[in-house]
Coordinates of C-alpha atoms and ligand atoms in Angstrom, one line a residue:
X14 CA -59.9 -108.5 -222.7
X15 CA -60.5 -112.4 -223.0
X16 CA -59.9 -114.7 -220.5
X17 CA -57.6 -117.3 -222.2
X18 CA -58.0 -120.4 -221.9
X19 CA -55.4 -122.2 -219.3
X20 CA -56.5 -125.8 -220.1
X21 CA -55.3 -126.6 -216.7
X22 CA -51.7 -126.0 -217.0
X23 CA -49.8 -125.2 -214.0
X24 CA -46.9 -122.7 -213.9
X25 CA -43.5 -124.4 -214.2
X26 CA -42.3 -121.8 -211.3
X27 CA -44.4 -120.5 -208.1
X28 CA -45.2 -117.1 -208.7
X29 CA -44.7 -115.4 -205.2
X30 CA -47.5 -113.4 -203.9
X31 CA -45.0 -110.6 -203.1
X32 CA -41.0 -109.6 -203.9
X33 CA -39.5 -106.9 -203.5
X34 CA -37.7 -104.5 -206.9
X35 CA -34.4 -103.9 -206.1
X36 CA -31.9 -102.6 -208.7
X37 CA -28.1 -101.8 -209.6
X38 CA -28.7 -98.0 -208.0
X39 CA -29.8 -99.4 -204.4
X40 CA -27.3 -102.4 -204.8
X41 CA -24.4 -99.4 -205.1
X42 CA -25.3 -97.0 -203.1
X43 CA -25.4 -99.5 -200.3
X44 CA -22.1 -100.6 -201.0
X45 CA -21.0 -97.0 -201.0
X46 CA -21.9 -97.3 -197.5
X47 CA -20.3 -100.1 -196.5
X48 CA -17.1 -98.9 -197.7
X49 CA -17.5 -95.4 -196.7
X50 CA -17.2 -96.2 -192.8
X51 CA -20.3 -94.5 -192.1
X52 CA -22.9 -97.5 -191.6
X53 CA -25.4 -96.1 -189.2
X54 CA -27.8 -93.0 -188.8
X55 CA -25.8 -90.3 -191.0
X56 CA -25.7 -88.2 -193.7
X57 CA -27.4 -90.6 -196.4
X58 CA -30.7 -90.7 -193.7
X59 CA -30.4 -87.3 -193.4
X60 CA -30.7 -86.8 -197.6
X61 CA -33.4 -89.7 -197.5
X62 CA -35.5 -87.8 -194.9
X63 CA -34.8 -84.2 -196.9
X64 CA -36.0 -85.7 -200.4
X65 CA -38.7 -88.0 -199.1
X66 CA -40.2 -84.7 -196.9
X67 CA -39.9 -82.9 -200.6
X68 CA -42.0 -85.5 -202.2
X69 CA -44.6 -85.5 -199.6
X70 CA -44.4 -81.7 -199.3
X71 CA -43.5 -81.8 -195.6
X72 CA -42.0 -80.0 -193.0
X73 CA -40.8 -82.7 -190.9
X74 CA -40.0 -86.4 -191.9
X75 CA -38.1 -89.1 -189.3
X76 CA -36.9 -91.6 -190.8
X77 CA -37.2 -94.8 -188.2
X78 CA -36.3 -98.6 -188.4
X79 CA -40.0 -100.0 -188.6
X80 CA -43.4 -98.6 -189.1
X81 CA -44.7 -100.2 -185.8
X82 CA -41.4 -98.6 -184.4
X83 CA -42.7 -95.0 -185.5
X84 CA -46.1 -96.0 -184.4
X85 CA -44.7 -96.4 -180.8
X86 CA -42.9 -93.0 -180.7
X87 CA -46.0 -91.6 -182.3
X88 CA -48.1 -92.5 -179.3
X89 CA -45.2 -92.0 -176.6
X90 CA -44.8 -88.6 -178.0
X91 CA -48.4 -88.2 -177.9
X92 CA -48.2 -88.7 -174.3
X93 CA -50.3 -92.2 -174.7
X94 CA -50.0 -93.9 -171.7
X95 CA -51.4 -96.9 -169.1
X96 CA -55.4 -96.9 -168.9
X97 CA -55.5 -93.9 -172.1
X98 CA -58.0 -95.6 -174.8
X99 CA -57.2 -95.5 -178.3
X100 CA -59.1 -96.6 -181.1
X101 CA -58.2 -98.2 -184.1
X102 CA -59.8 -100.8 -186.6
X103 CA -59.6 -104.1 -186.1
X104 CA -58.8 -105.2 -189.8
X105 CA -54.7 -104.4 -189.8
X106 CA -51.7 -105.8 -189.2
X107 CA -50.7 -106.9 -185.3
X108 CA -48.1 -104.0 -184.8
X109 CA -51.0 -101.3 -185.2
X110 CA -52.8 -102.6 -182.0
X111 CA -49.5 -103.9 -180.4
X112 CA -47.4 -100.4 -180.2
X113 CA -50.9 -99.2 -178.0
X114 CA -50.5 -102.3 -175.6
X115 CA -46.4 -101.8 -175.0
X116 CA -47.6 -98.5 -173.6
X117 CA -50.4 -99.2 -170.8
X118 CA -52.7 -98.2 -172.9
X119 CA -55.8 -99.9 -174.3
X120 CA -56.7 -100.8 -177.8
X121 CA -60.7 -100.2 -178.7
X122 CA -61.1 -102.0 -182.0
X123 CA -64.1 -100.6 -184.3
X124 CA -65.1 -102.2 -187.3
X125 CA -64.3 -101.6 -190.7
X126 CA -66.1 -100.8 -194.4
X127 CA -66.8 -102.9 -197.4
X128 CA -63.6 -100.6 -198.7
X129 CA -61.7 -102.3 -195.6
X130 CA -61.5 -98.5 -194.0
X131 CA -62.5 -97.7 -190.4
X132 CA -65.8 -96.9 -190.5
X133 CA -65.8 -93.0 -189.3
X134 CA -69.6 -93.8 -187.2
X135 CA -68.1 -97.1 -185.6
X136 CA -65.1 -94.0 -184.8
X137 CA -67.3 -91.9 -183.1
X138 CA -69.6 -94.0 -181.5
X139 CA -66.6 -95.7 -179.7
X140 CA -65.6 -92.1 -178.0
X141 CA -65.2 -91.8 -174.1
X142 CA -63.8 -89.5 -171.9
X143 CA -60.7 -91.8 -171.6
X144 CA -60.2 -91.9 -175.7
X145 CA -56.8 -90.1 -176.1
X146 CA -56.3 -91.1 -179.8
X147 CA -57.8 -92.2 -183.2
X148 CA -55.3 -94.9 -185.5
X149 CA -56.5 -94.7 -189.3
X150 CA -55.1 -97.1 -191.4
X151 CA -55.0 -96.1 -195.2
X152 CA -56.0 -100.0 -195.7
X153 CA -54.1 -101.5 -199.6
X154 CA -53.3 -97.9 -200.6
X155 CA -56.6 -96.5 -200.9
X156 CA -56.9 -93.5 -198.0
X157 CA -59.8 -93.3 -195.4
X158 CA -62.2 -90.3 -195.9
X159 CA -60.0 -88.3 -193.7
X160 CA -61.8 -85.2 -194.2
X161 CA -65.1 -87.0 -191.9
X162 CA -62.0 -88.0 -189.8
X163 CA -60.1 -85.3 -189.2
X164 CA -64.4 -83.7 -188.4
X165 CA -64.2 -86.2 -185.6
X166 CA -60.9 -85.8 -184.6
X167 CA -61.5 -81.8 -184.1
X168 CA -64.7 -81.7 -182.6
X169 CA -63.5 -84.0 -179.6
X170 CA -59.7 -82.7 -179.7
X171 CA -57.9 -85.7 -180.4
X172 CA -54.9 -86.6 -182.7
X173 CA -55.0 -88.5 -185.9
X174 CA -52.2 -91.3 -186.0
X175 CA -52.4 -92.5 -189.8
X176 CA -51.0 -96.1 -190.4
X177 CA -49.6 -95.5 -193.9
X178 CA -48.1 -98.7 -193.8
X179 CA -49.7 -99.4 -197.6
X180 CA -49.9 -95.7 -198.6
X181 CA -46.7 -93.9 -199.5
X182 CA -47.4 -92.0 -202.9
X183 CA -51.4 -92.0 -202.2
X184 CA -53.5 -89.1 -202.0
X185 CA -56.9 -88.0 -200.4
X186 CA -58.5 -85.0 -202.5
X187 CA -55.2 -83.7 -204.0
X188 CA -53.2 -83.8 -201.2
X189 CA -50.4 -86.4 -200.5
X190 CA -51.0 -88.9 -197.4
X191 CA -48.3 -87.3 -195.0
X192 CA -48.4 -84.0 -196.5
X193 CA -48.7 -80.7 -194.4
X194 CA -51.2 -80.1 -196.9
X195 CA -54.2 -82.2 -195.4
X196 CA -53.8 -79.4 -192.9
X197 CA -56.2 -77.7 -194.7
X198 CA -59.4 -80.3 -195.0
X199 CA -60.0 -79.5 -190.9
X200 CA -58.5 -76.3 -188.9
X201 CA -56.2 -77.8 -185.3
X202 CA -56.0 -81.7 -186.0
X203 CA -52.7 -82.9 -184.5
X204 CA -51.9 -85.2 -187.3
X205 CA -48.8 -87.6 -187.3
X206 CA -48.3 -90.5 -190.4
X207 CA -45.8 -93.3 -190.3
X208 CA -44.8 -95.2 -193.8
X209 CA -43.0 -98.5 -193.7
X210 CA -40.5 -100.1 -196.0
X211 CA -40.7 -103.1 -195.2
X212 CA -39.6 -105.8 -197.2
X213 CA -42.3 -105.9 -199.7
X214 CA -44.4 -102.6 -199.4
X215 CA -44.3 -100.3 -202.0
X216 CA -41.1 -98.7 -201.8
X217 CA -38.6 -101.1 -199.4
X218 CA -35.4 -100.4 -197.3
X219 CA -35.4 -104.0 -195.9
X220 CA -36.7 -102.6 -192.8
X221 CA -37.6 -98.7 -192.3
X222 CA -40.2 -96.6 -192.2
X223 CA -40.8 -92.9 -191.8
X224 CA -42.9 -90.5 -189.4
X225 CA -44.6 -87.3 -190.8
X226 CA -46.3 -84.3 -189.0
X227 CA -46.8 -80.7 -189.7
X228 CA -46.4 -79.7 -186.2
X229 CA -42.8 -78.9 -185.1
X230 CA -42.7 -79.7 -181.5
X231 CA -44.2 -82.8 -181.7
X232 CA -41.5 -83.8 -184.4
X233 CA -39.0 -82.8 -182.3
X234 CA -40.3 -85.3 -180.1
X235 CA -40.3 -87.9 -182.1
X236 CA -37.4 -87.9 -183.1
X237 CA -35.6 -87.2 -179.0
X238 CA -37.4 -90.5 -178.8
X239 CA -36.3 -92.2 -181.8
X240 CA -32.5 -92.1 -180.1
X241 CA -32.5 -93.1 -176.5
X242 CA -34.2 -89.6 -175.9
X243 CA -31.4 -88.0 -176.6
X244 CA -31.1 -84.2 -176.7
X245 CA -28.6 -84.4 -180.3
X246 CA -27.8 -87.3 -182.2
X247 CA -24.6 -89.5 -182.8
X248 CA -24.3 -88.4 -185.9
X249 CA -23.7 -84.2 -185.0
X250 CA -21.9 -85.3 -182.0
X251 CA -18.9 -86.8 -184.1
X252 CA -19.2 -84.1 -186.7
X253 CA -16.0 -81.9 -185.9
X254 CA -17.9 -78.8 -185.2
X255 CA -20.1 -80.8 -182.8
X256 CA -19.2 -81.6 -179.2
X257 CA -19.5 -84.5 -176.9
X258 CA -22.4 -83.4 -175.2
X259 CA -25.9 -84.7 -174.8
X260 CA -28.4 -84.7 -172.3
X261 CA -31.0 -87.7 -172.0
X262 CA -34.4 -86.0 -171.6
X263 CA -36.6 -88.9 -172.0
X264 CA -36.6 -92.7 -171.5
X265 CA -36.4 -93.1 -175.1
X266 CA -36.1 -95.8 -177.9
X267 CA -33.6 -97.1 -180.7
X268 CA -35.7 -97.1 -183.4
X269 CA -33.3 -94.7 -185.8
X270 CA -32.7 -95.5 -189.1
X271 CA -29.1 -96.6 -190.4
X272 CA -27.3 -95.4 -193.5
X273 CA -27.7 -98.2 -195.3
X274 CA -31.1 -98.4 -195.2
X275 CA -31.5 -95.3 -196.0
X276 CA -29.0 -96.0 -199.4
X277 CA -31.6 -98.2 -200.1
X278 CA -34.5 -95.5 -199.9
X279 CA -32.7 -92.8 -201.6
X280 CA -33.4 -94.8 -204.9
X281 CA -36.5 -96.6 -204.0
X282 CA -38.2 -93.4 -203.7
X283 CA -37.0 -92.0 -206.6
X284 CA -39.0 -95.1 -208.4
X285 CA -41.5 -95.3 -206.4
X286 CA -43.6 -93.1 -209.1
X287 CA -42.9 -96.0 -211.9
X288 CA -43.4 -99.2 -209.3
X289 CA -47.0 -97.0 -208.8
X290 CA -48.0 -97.0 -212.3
X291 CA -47.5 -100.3 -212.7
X292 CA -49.6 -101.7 -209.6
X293 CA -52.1 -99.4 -211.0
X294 CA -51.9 -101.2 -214.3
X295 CA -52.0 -104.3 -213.4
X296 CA -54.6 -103.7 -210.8
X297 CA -56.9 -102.4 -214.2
X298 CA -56.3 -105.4 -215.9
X299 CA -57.6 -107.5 -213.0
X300 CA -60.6 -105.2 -212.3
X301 CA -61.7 -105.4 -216.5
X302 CA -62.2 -109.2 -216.2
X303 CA -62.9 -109.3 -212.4
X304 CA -65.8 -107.2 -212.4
X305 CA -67.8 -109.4 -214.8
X306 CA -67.0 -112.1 -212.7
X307 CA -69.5 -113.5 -210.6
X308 CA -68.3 -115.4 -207.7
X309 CA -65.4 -112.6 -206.3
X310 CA -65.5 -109.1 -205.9
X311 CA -62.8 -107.0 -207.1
X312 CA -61.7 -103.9 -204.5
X313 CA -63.9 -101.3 -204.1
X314 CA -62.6 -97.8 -205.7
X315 CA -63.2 -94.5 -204.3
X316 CA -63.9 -91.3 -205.4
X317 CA -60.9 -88.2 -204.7
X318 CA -58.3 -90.7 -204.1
X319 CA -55.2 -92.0 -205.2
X320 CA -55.3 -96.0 -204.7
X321 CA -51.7 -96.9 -204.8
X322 CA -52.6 -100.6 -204.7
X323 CA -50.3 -101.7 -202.1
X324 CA -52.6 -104.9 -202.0
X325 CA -55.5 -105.8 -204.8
X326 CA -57.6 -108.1 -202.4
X327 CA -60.5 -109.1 -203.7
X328 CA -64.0 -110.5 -202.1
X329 CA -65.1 -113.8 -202.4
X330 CA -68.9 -114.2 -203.3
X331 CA -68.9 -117.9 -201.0
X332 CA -72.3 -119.3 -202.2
X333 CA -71.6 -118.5 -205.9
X334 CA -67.9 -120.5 -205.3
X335 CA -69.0 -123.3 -204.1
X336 CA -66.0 -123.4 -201.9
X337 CA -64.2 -121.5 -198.6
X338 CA -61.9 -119.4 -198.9
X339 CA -59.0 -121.5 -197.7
X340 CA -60.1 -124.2 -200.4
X341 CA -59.7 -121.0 -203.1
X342 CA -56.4 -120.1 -201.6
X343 CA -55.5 -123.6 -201.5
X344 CA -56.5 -124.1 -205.1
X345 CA -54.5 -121.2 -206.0
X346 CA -51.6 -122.7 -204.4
X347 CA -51.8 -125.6 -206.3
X348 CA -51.3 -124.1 -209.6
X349 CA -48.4 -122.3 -208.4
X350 CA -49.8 -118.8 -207.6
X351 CA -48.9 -117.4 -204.1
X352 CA -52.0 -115.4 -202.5
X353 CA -52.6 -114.1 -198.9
X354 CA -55.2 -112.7 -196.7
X355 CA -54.9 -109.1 -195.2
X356 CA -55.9 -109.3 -192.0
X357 CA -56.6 -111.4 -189.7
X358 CA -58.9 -109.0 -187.3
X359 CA -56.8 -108.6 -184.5
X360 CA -59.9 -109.5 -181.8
X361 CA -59.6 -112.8 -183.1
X362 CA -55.9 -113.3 -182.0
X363 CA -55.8 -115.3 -178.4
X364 CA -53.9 -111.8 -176.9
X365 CA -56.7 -109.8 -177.7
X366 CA -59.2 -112.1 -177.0
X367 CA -58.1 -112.9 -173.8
X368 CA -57.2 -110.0 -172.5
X369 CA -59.7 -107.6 -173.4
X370 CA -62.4 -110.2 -173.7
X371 CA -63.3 -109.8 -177.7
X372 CA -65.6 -112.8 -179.1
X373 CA -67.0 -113.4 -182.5
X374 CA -70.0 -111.4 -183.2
X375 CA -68.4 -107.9 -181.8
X376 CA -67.2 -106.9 -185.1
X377 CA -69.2 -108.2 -188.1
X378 CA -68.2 -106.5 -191.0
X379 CA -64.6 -107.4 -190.4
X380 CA -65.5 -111.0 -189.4
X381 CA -67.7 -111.7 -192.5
X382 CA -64.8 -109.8 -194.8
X383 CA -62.3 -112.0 -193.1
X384 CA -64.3 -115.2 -194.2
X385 CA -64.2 -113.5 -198.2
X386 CA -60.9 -111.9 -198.6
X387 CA -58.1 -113.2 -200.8
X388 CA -54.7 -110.7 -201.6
X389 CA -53.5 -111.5 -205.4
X390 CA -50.2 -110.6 -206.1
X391 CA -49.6 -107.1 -207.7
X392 CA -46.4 -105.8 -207.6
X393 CA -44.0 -104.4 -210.1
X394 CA -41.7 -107.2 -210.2
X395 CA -44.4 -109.4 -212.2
X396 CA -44.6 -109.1 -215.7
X397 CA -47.8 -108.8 -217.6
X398 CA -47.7 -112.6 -218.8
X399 CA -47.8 -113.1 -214.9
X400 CA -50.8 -111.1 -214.6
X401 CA -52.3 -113.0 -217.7
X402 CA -51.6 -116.0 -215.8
X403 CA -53.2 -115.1 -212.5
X404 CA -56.1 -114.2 -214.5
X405 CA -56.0 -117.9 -216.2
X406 CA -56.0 -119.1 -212.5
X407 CA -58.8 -117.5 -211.4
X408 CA -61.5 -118.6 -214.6
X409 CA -59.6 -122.1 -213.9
X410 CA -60.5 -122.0 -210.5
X411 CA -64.2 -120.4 -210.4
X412 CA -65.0 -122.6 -212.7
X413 CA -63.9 -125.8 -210.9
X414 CA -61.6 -126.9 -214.4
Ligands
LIG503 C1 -46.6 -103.7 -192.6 C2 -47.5 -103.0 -191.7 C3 -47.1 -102.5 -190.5 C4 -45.8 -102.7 -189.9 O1 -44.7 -102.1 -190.7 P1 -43.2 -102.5 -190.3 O2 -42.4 -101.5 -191.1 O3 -43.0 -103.9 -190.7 O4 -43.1 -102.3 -188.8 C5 -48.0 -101.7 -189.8 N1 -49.3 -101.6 -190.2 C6 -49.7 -102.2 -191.4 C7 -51.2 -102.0 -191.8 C8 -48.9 -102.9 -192.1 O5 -49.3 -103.6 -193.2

């Protein structure tokens, strides 16, 4: 493939960095809803949570309002409370680290791999008798090597929480992310994974997300704790055969998902196969030209996985540019192509610096990443002439046109 030549033309129309696919299926099944009279947590989440459990291969799927909110009743459920330690990396999204603050607990952030992964050693190293949890985060769709994990996780009995934020429809050695299935890579893990569906993640339902586990008890749980902590849900209560019953047996949240959400989902997640194969083609045709490039970096792919290319974020190579990242972003920008960065490392937001005393220097791999990283857009909802053009972009750009 040839970089064509841009000859510094600028795209008559910003191309976002994300959007989300929506079609006429989710567009009517929602209004189904709406006219049906039955707009919150009903029999439309209830077929949502039943198919997407059947994809995953599954025996219990919640289906929630957020990710962060299934994170919370994840640790809640886990018994997470004030002065537990949990460890998580420090390259995600706020809500990861946030849901462990909300409960008393404290957040120990390790650093992270050139792949953007917690590093397992940085993991293990960061174990003390108060460590009541490991967070993974399956960073752009590409899993952690879970089976080193999951090793880690068993020999100092602790539960796996996997942030699956960007991984719905990945896998990690044949097995689905959220399958019962991973079971099998290490005997007695307590393993629970929480999707979102937020607005532009993979597969969307505005807001929404979904919790995962193999183990029964701890599902029944999470879901007690997704509603109020109730002991049977609104929706069997005003079922004919149900009664008016129900027993509050924890301080719980309201974190369920609605009906029309889950409309949404039904459909998304019967796509969500096609909107993969495309980010995966698109993400090819950046990596053919990208990888001969030498000022960036394209993502690093690994062996036994599944990338589902949630996010294509690339590495900037800062002495070959010439330029800092925010000039590159800001070059970008001008020629009409949205980009991002994913994340900032959450020690370096005031909160976390303040409170638990992080500084600079703690965490280098994820600090130097941070001053390199660049998201491109990749989503199904571009075309391949968008593609073509982000490619112009970059050659326009790298070369200082
Ligand atoms: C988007 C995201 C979340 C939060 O998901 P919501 O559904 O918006 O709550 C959590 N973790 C990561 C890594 C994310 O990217």
């Amino acid at each position: 493939m040839n970089i064509r030549v841009m000859r510094g033309n600028k795209r008559e129309t910003f191309l976002p960095f994300a959007k989300p696919s929506i079609g006429e299926d989710e567009i009517a099944e929602v209004v189904d809803s709406l006219r049906s009279g039955w707009i919150t947590t009903g029999p439309k989440v209830k077929k949502f949570e039943t198919e997407f459990a059947q994809y995953l291969n599954t025996d219990n799927a919640i289906a929630v309002n957020s990710c962060t909110g299934g994170l919370h009743i994840a640790l809640a459920a886990l018994g997470i409370g004030p002065g537990d330690e949990v460890i998580l990396p420090t390259l995600t999204f706020c809500s990861t680290a946030n849901v462990v603050v909300l409960l008393g607990a404290i957040p120990v952030l390790v650093d992270v791999g050139n792949d953007f992964n917690i590093l397992p050693e940085s993991i293990e190293s960061s174990i003390t008798s108060q460590t009541k949890a490991i967070i993974v985060v399956h960073y752009g769709g590409q899993s952690c090597d879970l089976s080193e994990i999951y090793e880690i996780a068993a020999k100092h009995d602790l539960p796996v929480i996997e942030d699956a934020a960007h991984a719905v429809g990945s896998s990690y050695k044949d097995r689905n992310i959220g399958s019962d299935d991973l079971d099998e890579l290490v005997n007695g893990v307590k393993r629970v994974t929480v999707f979102s569906f937020y607005a532009i993640k993979n597969m969307t339902t505005g807001e929404g997300g979904m919790i995962t586990t193999s183990n029964g008890s701890l599902a029944n749980r999470m879901r007690r704790l997704s509603l109020h902590g109730m002991s049977r849900d609104a929706w069997k209560r005003y079922q004919k055969a149900g009664s008016w019953y129900y027993e509050v047996v924890a301080a719980g949240f309201k974190y369920n998902m609605t009906d029309i959400q889950a409309a949404m989902g039904i459909h998304q997640l019967r796509k969500l196969e096609g909107f993969i194969q495309r980010r995966q083609m698109y993400a090819a045709m950046y990596d053919e030209v990208f990888t001969n490039l030498e000022a960036i970096e394209p993502p690093v792919r690994l062996p036994d996985r599944n990338h589902v290319f949630h996010l294509y974020e690339i590495k900037l190579n800062l002495d070959q540019l010439g330029m800092d990242r925010d000039m590159f972003i800001e070059e970008f920008r001008k020629l009409n192509i949205g980009t991002s960065v994913h994340f900032i490392p959450v020690h370096f937001h005031p909160f976390y610096r303040d409170k638990y005393g992080y500084k600079s220097g703690m965490l280098p791999n994820a600090e130097r990443l941070f001053d390199q990283i660049v998201s491109l857009p990749l989503y199904p909802a571009m075309s391949e002439e968008d593609v073509y053009t982000v490619i112009d972009v970059m050659d326009h750009v790298i070369n200082h046109k």
